[in-house]
């Protein structure tokens, strides 16, 4: 019985504690997890390490001119702009998917992106 109580305690602290120092998973680890698997296609798939512009695709338009689909660097975006972007809906972007992340998740994700190498 005591064992089950201990197990329940362990599980609940792992699931619900992410911010304080003695939690099992740090903010950095949580952010890393979200960056690669944010309930949808991973940010890393398009943004890489977030430091430089990436060309996702090249195509020619009807007039034969070369066009690029570019992914901007995200490591230097302010937290306000970051949040605004991640909370905006599909109509604003043709390429980047819409995510439904909580403020806590965005906080950890941003924290992690600042530390990407
Ligand atoms: C399918 C590719 C793709 C994925 C996956 C993706 N993005 Fe993007 N992202 C883009 C493109 C393209 C743009 C620029 C054009 C636009 O806004 O759609 C962009 C723009 C941004 C911007 C705005 C940058 C600026 O200069 O204002 C931020 C911040 C951002 N992405 C963060 C993320 C995060 C965090 C994730 C994961 C949760 C993510 N993106 C996943 C393609 C992607």
CSV table of N, CA and C and ligand atoms in Angstrom, one decimal:
chain,number,residue,atom,x,y,z
A,1,UNK,N,0.8,-1.2,0.0
A,1,UNK,CA,0.0,0.0,0.0
A,1,UNK,C,0.9,1.3,0.0
A,2,UNK,N,1.9,1.2,0.9
A,2,UNK,CA,2.8,2.4,1.0
A,2,UNK,C,3.5,2.6,-0.4
A,3,UNK,N,3.8,1.5,-1.0
A,3,UNK,CA,4.5,1.5,-2.3
A,3,UNK,C,3.6,2.2,-3.4
A,4,UNK,N,2.4,1.9,-3.4
A,4,UNK,CA,1.4,2.4,-4.4
A,4,UNK,C,1.3,3.9,-4.1
A,5,UNK,N,1.3,4.3,-2.9
A,5,UNK,CA,1.2,5.8,-2.6
A,5,UNK,C,2.4,6.5,-3.1
A,6,UNK,N,3.5,5.9,-2.9
A,6,UNK,CA,4.8,6.5,-3.3
A,6,UNK,C,4.8,6.6,-4.8
A,7,UNK,N,4.4,5.5,-5.5
A,7,UNK,CA,4.3,5.5,-6.9
A,7,UNK,C,3.4,6.6,-7.5
A,8,UNK,N,2.3,6.8,-6.8
A,8,UNK,CA,1.3,7.8,-7.2
A,8,UNK,C,1.9,9.2,-7.1
A,9,UNK,N,2.7,9.4,-6.0
A,9,UNK,CA,3.3,10.6,-5.7
A,9,UNK,C,4.4,10.9,-6.8
A,10,UNK,N,5.1,9.9,-7.1
A,10,UNK,CA,6.2,10.1,-8.1
A,10,UNK,C,5.6,10.5,-9.5
A,11,UNK,N,4.5,9.8,-9.8
A,11,UNK,CA,3.9,10.0,-11.1
A,11,UNK,C,3.3,11.5,-11.2
A,12,UNK,N,2.7,11.9,-10.1
A,12,UNK,CA,2.1,13.2,-10.1
A,12,UNK,C,3.1,14.3,-10.1
A,13,UNK,N,4.2,14.1,-9.4
A,13,UNK,CA,5.2,15.2,-9.4
A,13,UNK,C,5.9,15.2,-10.8
A,14,UNK,N,6.1,14.1,-11.4
A,14,UNK,CA,6.7,14.1,-12.8
A,14,UNK,C,5.8,14.8,-13.8
A,15,UNK,N,4.5,14.6,-13.6
A,15,UNK,CA,3.5,15.1,-14.6
A,15,UNK,C,3.3,16.6,-14.4
A,16,UNK,N,3.3,17.0,-13.1
A,16,UNK,CA,2.8,18.4,-12.9
A,16,UNK,C,3.9,19.4,-12.6
A,17,UNK,N,5.0,18.9,-12.2
A,17,UNK,CA,6.1,19.9,-11.8
A,17,UNK,C,7.0,20.1,-13.0
A,18,UNK,N,7.2,21.3,-13.5
A,18,UNK,CA,8.1,21.5,-14.6
A,18,UNK,C,9.0,22.7,-14.3
A,19,UNK,N,8.6,23.6,-13.4
A,19,UNK,CA,9.3,24.8,-13.2
A,19,UNK,C,10.3,24.9,-12.1
A,20,UNK,N,10.0,24.3,-11.0
A,20,UNK,CA,10.9,24.4,-9.8
A,20,UNK,C,12.1,23.5,-10.0
A,21,UNK,N,13.2,23.9,-9.3
A,21,UNK,CA,14.5,23.2,-9.4
A,21,UNK,C,14.5,21.7,-9.1
A,22,UNK,N,13.7,21.3,-8.2
A,22,UNK,CA,13.8,19.9,-7.8
A,22,UNK,C,12.8,19.0,-8.6
A,23,UNK,N,12.3,19.5,-9.7
A,23,UNK,CA,11.4,18.7,-10.5
A,23,UNK,C,12.2,17.7,-11.4
A,24,UNK,N,11.6,16.6,-11.9
A,24,UNK,CA,12.3,15.6,-12.6
A,24,UNK,C,12.7,16.1,-14.0
A,25,UNK,N,11.9,16.9,-14.6
A,25,UNK,CA,12.2,17.4,-15.9
A,25,UNK,C,12.4,18.9,-15.8
A,26,UNK,N,13.5,19.4,-16.3
A,26,UNK,CA,13.8,20.8,-16.2
A,26,UNK,C,13.0,21.6,-17.3
A,27,UNK,N,13.0,22.9,-17.2
A,27,UNK,CA,12.4,23.7,-18.2
A,27,UNK,C,13.0,23.5,-19.5
A,28,UNK,N,14.4,23.4,-19.5
A,28,UNK,CA,15.1,23.2,-20.7
A,28,UNK,C,14.7,21.9,-21.4
A,29,UNK,N,14.6,20.8,-20.6
A,29,UNK,CA,14.3,19.5,-21.2
A,29,UNK,C,12.8,19.6,-21.7
A,30,UNK,N,12.0,20.2,-21.0
A,30,UNK,CA,10.6,20.4,-21.4
A,30,UNK,C,10.5,21.1,-22.7
A,31,UNK,N,11.3,22.2,-22.8
A,31,UNK,CA,11.3,23.0,-24.0
A,31,UNK,C,11.9,22.2,-25.2
A,32,UNK,N,12.9,21.4,-24.9
A,32,UNK,CA,13.6,20.6,-26.0
A,32,UNK,C,12.5,19.6,-26.5
A,33,UNK,N,11.8,19.0,-25.6
A,33,UNK,CA,10.8,18.0,-26.0
A,33,UNK,C,9.7,18.7,-26.9
A,34,UNK,N,9.3,19.9,-26.5
A,34,UNK,CA,8.3,20.6,-27.2
A,34,UNK,C,8.8,21.0,-28.6
A,35,UNK,N,10.1,21.4,-28.7
A,35,UNK,CA,10.6,21.9,-29.9
A,35,UNK,C,10.6,20.7,-31.0
A,36,UNK,N,10.8,19.5,-30.5
A,36,UNK,CA,10.9,18.4,-31.4
A,36,UNK,C,9.5,17.7,-31.6
A,37,UNK,N,8.6,17.9,-30.7
A,37,UNK,CA,7.4,17.2,-30.7
A,37,UNK,C,6.3,18.0,-30.1
A,38,UNK,N,5.9,19.2,-30.7
A,38,UNK,CA,5.0,20.1,-30.1
A,38,UNK,C,3.5,19.8,-30.3
A,39,UNK,N,3.1,18.5,-30.3
A,39,UNK,CA,1.8,18.1,-30.7
A,39,UNK,C,1.5,18.6,-32.1
A,40,UNK,N,2.3,18.0,-33.0
A,40,UNK,CA,2.2,18.4,-34.4
A,40,UNK,C,3.6,18.3,-35.0
A,41,UNK,N,3.9,18.8,-36.2
A,41,UNK,CA,5.2,18.7,-36.8
A,41,UNK,C,6.2,19.5,-36.0
A,42,UNK,N,7.4,18.9,-35.7
A,42,UNK,CA,8.4,19.5,-34.9
A,42,UNK,C,8.9,20.8,-35.5
A,43,UNK,N,9.2,21.8,-34.6
A,43,UNK,CA,9.7,23.1,-35.1
A,43,UNK,C,11.1,22.9,-35.8
A,44,UNK,N,11.8,21.9,-35.2
A,44,UNK,CA,13.2,21.6,-35.8
A,44,UNK,C,13.1,21.2,-37.2
A,45,UNK,N,12.0,20.6,-37.7
A,45,UNK,CA,11.9,20.1,-39.1
A,45,UNK,C,12.0,21.3,-40.0
A,46,UNK,N,11.5,22.4,-39.7
A,46,UNK,CA,11.6,23.6,-40.6
A,46,UNK,C,12.6,24.6,-40.1
A,47,UNK,N,12.7,24.9,-38.8
A,47,UNK,CA,13.6,25.9,-38.3
A,47,UNK,C,15.0,25.5,-38.0
A,48,UNK,N,15.3,24.2,-38.0
A,48,UNK,CA,16.6,23.7,-37.7
A,48,UNK,C,17.0,24.1,-36.3
A,49,UNK,N,18.2,24.8,-36.1
A,49,UNK,CA,18.6,25.2,-34.8
A,49,UNK,C,18.1,26.7,-34.6
A,50,UNK,N,17.3,27.2,-35.5
A,50,UNK,CA,16.7,28.5,-35.2
A,50,UNK,C,17.6,29.7,-35.5
A,51,UNK,N,18.8,29.5,-35.9
A,51,UNK,CA,19.8,30.6,-36.0
A,51,UNK,C,19.9,31.3,-37.3
A,52,UNK,N,19.5,30.5,-38.4
A,52,UNK,CA,19.6,31.2,-39.7
A,52,UNK,C,18.5,30.9,-40.6
A,53,UNK,N,18.3,31.7,-41.6
A,53,UNK,CA,17.3,31.5,-42.6
A,53,UNK,C,17.5,30.2,-43.3
A,54,UNK,N,16.4,29.4,-43.5
A,54,UNK,CA,16.5,28.2,-44.2
A,54,UNK,C,15.6,28.2,-45.4
A,55,UNK,N,16.1,27.7,-46.6
A,55,UNK,CA,15.2,27.6,-47.8
A,55,UNK,C,14.6,26.2,-47.8
A,56,UNK,N,13.3,26.2,-47.6
A,56,UNK,CA,12.5,25.0,-47.5
A,56,UNK,C,12.2,24.4,-48.9
A,57,UNK,N,12.0,25.3,-49.8
A,57,UNK,CA,11.6,24.8,-51.2
A,57,UNK,C,11.9,25.9,-52.2
A,58,UNK,N,12.2,25.5,-53.4
A,58,UNK,CA,12.4,26.4,-54.6
A,58,UNK,C,11.3,26.0,-55.6
A,59,UNK,N,10.7,27.0,-56.3
A,59,UNK,CA,9.8,26.7,-57.4
A,59,UNK,C,9.8,27.8,-58.4
A,60,UNK,N,9.3,27.5,-59.6
A,60,UNK,CA,9.1,28.6,-60.6
A,60,UNK,C,7.7,29.0,-60.7
A,61,UNK,N,7.4,30.3,-60.7
A,61,UNK,CA,6.0,30.7,-60.9
A,61,UNK,C,5.7,30.6,-62.4
A,62,UNK,N,4.4,31.1,-62.7
A,62,UNK,CA,3.9,30.9,-64.1
A,62,UNK,C,4.8,31.7,-65.1
A,63,UNK,N,5.4,32.7,-64.6
A,63,UNK,CA,6.3,33.5,-65.5
A,63,UNK,C,7.7,33.0,-65.6
A,64,UNK,N,7.9,31.9,-64.9
A,64,UNK,CA,9.2,31.2,-64.9
A,64,UNK,C,10.3,31.8,-64.0
A,65,UNK,N,9.8,32.7,-63.1
A,65,UNK,CA,10.8,33.3,-62.2
A,65,UNK,C,11.0,32.4,-61.0
A,66,UNK,N,12.2,32.3,-60.5
A,66,UNK,CA,12.5,31.4,-59.4
A,66,UNK,C,12.0,32.0,-58.1
A,67,UNK,N,11.3,31.2,-57.3
A,67,UNK,CA,10.7,31.6,-56.0
A,67,UNK,C,11.2,30.7,-54.9
A,68,UNK,N,11.3,31.3,-53.7
A,68,UNK,CA,11.7,30.5,-52.6
A,68,UNK,C,10.7,30.5,-51.5
A,69,UNK,N,10.6,29.4,-50.8
A,69,UNK,CA,9.8,29.4,-49.5
A,69,UNK,C,10.9,29.4,-48.4
A,70,UNK,N,11.0,30.5,-47.7
A,70,UNK,CA,12.0,30.6,-46.7
A,70,UNK,C,11.5,30.5,-45.3
A,71,UNK,N,12.3,29.9,-44.4
A,71,UNK,CA,11.9,29.9,-43.0
A,71,UNK,C,12.9,30.8,-42.3
A,72,UNK,N,12.3,31.8,-41.5
A,72,UNK,CA,13.2,32.8,-40.9
A,72,UNK,C,13.9,32.2,-39.6
A,73,UNK,N,15.0,32.8,-39.2
A,73,UNK,CA,15.6,32.4,-38.0
A,73,UNK,C,14.7,32.8,-36.8
A,74,UNK,N,14.7,32.1,-35.7
A,74,UNK,CA,13.7,32.4,-34.6
A,74,UNK,C,14.4,32.7,-33.3
A,75,UNK,N,15.7,32.4,-33.3
A,75,UNK,CA,16.5,32.5,-32.0
A,75,UNK,C,16.5,34.0,-31.4
A,76,UNK,N,16.3,35.0,-32.3
A,76,UNK,CA,16.4,36.4,-31.8
A,76,UNK,C,15.1,37.1,-31.7
A,77,UNK,N,14.0,36.4,-32.0
A,77,UNK,CA,12.7,37.0,-31.9
A,77,UNK,C,12.3,37.3,-30.4
A,78,UNK,N,11.7,38.4,-30.2
A,78,UNK,CA,11.3,38.8,-28.8
A,78,UNK,C,10.2,37.8,-28.3
A,79,UNK,N,10.1,37.7,-27.0
A,79,UNK,CA,9.1,36.8,-26.4
A,79,UNK,C,7.7,37.2,-26.9
A,80,UNK,N,7.5,38.6,-26.9
A,80,UNK,CA,6.2,39.1,-27.4
A,80,UNK,C,5.8,38.6,-28.8
A,81,UNK,N,6.8,38.8,-29.7
A,81,UNK,CA,6.6,38.4,-31.1
A,81,UNK,C,6.4,36.9,-31.2
A,82,UNK,N,7.2,36.2,-30.4
A,82,UNK,CA,7.2,34.8,-30.4
A,82,UNK,C,5.7,34.3,-30.1
A,83,UNK,N,5.3,34.8,-29.0
A,83,UNK,CA,3.9,34.4,-28.5
A,83,UNK,C,2.8,34.8,-29.5
A,84,UNK,N,3.0,36.0,-30.1
A,84,UNK,CA,2.0,36.5,-31.0
A,84,UNK,C,2.0,35.6,-32.2
A,85,UNK,N,3.1,35.1,-32.7
A,85,UNK,CA,3.2,34.3,-33.8
A,85,UNK,C,2.6,32.9,-33.5
A,86,UNK,N,2.9,32.3,-32.4
A,86,UNK,CA,2.5,31.0,-32.0
A,86,UNK,C,1.0,31.0,-31.7
A,87,UNK,N,0.4,32.1,-31.4
A,87,UNK,CA,-1.0,32.1,-31.0
A,87,UNK,C,-1.8,32.6,-32.2
A,88,UNK,N,-1.2,32.9,-33.3
A,88,UNK,CA,-2.0,33.4,-34.4
A,88,UNK,C,-2.6,32.2,-35.2
A,89,UNK,N,-3.6,32.4,-35.9
A,89,UNK,CA,-4.2,31.3,-36.6
A,89,UNK,C,-3.8,31.1,-38.0
A,90,UNK,N,-4.2,30.1,-38.6
A,90,UNK,CA,-3.7,29.7,-40.0
A,90,UNK,C,-3.8,30.7,-41.0
A,91,UNK,N,-4.8,31.6,-41.0
A,91,UNK,CA,-5.0,32.5,-42.1
A,91,UNK,C,-3.7,33.4,-42.3
A,92,UNK,N,-2.9,33.4,-41.2
A,92,UNK,CA,-1.7,34.3,-41.3
A,92,UNK,C,-0.5,33.6,-42.0
A,93,UNK,N,-0.5,32.3,-42.1
A,93,UNK,CA,0.7,31.6,-42.6
A,93,UNK,C,0.3,30.5,-43.6
A,94,UNK,N,0.9,30.5,-44.7
A,94,UNK,CA,0.7,29.4,-45.7
A,94,UNK,C,1.5,28.2,-45.4
A,95,UNK,N,2.6,28.3,-44.6
A,95,UNK,CA,3.5,27.2,-44.5
A,95,UNK,C,3.5,26.7,-43.0
A,96,UNK,N,3.7,27.6,-42.1
A,96,UNK,CA,3.8,27.1,-40.7
A,96,UNK,C,2.5,26.7,-40.1
A,97,UNK,N,2.4,25.5,-39.5
A,97,UNK,CA,1.2,25.0,-39.0
A,97,UNK,C,0.7,25.8,-37.8
A,98,UNK,N,-0.6,25.7,-37.4
A,98,UNK,CA,-1.1,26.3,-36.2
A,98,UNK,C,-0.9,25.3,-35.1
A,99,UNK,N,-0.4,25.8,-34.0
A,99,UNK,CA,-0.2,25.0,-32.8
A,99,UNK,C,-1.1,25.5,-31.7
A,100,UNK,N,-1.5,24.6,-30.8
A,100,UNK,CA,-2.3,25.0,-29.7
A,100,UNK,C,-1.5,24.7,-28.4
A,101,UNK,N,-0.6,25.6,-28.1
A,101,UNK,CA,0.3,25.4,-26.9
A,101,UNK,C,-0.1,26.4,-25.8
A,102,UNK,N,0.0,25.9,-24.6
A,102,UNK,CA,-0.4,26.8,-23.5
A,102,UNK,C,0.8,27.8,-23.2
A,103,UNK,N,0.5,28.8,-22.4
A,103,UNK,CA,1.5,29.8,-22.0
A,103,UNK,C,2.7,29.2,-21.4
A,104,UNK,N,2.5,28.2,-20.5
A,104,UNK,CA,3.6,27.5,-19.9
A,104,UNK,C,4.5,26.8,-20.9
A,105,UNK,N,3.8,26.2,-21.9
A,105,UNK,CA,4.6,25.5,-22.9
A,105,UNK,C,5.3,26.5,-23.8
A,106,UNK,N,4.7,27.6,-24.1
A,106,UNK,CA,5.4,28.6,-24.9
A,106,UNK,C,6.6,29.2,-24.2
A,107,UNK,N,6.4,29.3,-22.9
A,107,UNK,CA,7.5,29.8,-22.0
A,107,UNK,C,8.7,28.9,-22.1
A,108,UNK,N,8.5,27.6,-21.9
A,108,UNK,CA,9.6,26.6,-21.9
A,108,UNK,C,10.2,26.5,-23.3
A,109,UNK,N,9.3,26.5,-24.3
A,109,UNK,CA,9.8,26.4,-25.7
A,109,UNK,C,10.7,27.6,-26.0
A,110,UNK,N,10.3,28.8,-25.7
A,110,UNK,CA,11.1,30.0,-25.9
A,110,UNK,C,12.4,29.9,-25.2
A,111,UNK,N,12.4,29.5,-23.9
A,111,UNK,CA,13.6,29.3,-23.1
A,111,UNK,C,14.6,28.4,-23.8
A,112,UNK,N,14.1,27.3,-24.3
A,112,UNK,CA,14.9,26.3,-25.0
A,112,UNK,C,15.5,26.9,-26.3
A,113,UNK,N,14.7,27.6,-27.1
A,113,UNK,CA,15.2,28.1,-28.4
A,113,UNK,C,16.3,29.1,-28.2
A,114,UNK,N,16.2,29.9,-27.1
A,114,UNK,CA,17.3,30.9,-26.8
A,114,UNK,C,18.7,30.2,-26.5
A,115,UNK,N,18.6,28.9,-26.1
A,115,UNK,CA,19.8,28.1,-25.8
A,115,UNK,C,20.2,27.2,-26.9
A,116,UNK,N,19.6,27.1,-28.0
A,116,UNK,CA,19.9,26.2,-29.1
A,116,UNK,C,21.3,26.5,-29.6
A,117,UNK,N,22.1,25.5,-29.9
A,117,UNK,CA,23.4,25.7,-30.5
A,117,UNK,C,23.5,25.4,-31.9
B,1,LIG,C1,6.3,23.5,-41.9
B,1,LIG,C2,7.4,24.4,-41.5
B,1,LIG,C3,7.4,25.0,-40.1
B,1,LIG,C4,7.2,24.5,-38.9
B,1,LIG,C5,7.0,23.0,-38.6
B,1,LIG,C6,7.3,25.5,-37.9
B,1,LIG,N1,7.5,26.7,-38.6
B,1,LIG,FE1,7.7,28.5,-37.7
B,1,LIG,N2,7.8,29.4,-39.5
B,1,LIG,C7,7.7,28.8,-40.7
B,1,LIG,C8,7.7,29.8,-41.8
B,1,LIG,C9,7.7,29.5,-43.3
B,1,LIG,C10,7.7,31.0,-41.2
B,1,LIG,C11,7.7,32.4,-41.8
B,1,LIG,C12,6.5,32.7,-42.6
B,1,LIG,C13,5.3,32.5,-41.8
B,1,LIG,O1,5.1,33.3,-40.8
B,1,LIG,O2,4.5,31.6,-42.1
B,1,LIG,C14,7.8,30.8,-39.7
B,1,LIG,C15,7.8,31.8,-38.8
B,1,LIG,C16,8.0,31.6,-37.4
B,1,LIG,C17,8.2,32.6,-36.4
B,1,LIG,C18,8.2,34.1,-36.7
B,1,LIG,C19,9.6,34.5,-36.9
B,1,LIG,C20,9.7,36.0,-37.1
B,1,LIG,O3,10.7,36.5,-37.6
B,1,LIG,O4,8.7,36.7,-36.8
B,1,LIG,C21,8.3,32.0,-35.2
B,1,LIG,C22,8.6,32.6,-33.8
B,1,LIG,C23,8.2,30.5,-35.4
B,1,LIG,N3,8.0,30.3,-36.8
B,1,LIG,C24,8.4,29.6,-34.5
B,1,LIG,C25,8.1,28.2,-34.6
B,1,LIG,C26,7.9,27.3,-33.6
B,1,LIG,C27,8.2,27.5,-32.1
B,1,LIG,C28,7.6,26.1,-34.2
B,1,LIG,C29,7.2,24.8,-33.5
B,1,LIG,C30,6.2,24.9,-32.4
B,1,LIG,C31,7.5,26.3,-35.6
B,1,LIG,N4,7.8,27.6,-35.8
B,1,LIG,C32,7.2,25.4,-36.6
B,1,LIG,C33,7.7,27.4,-40.9
B,1,LIG,C34,7.6,26.5,-39.9
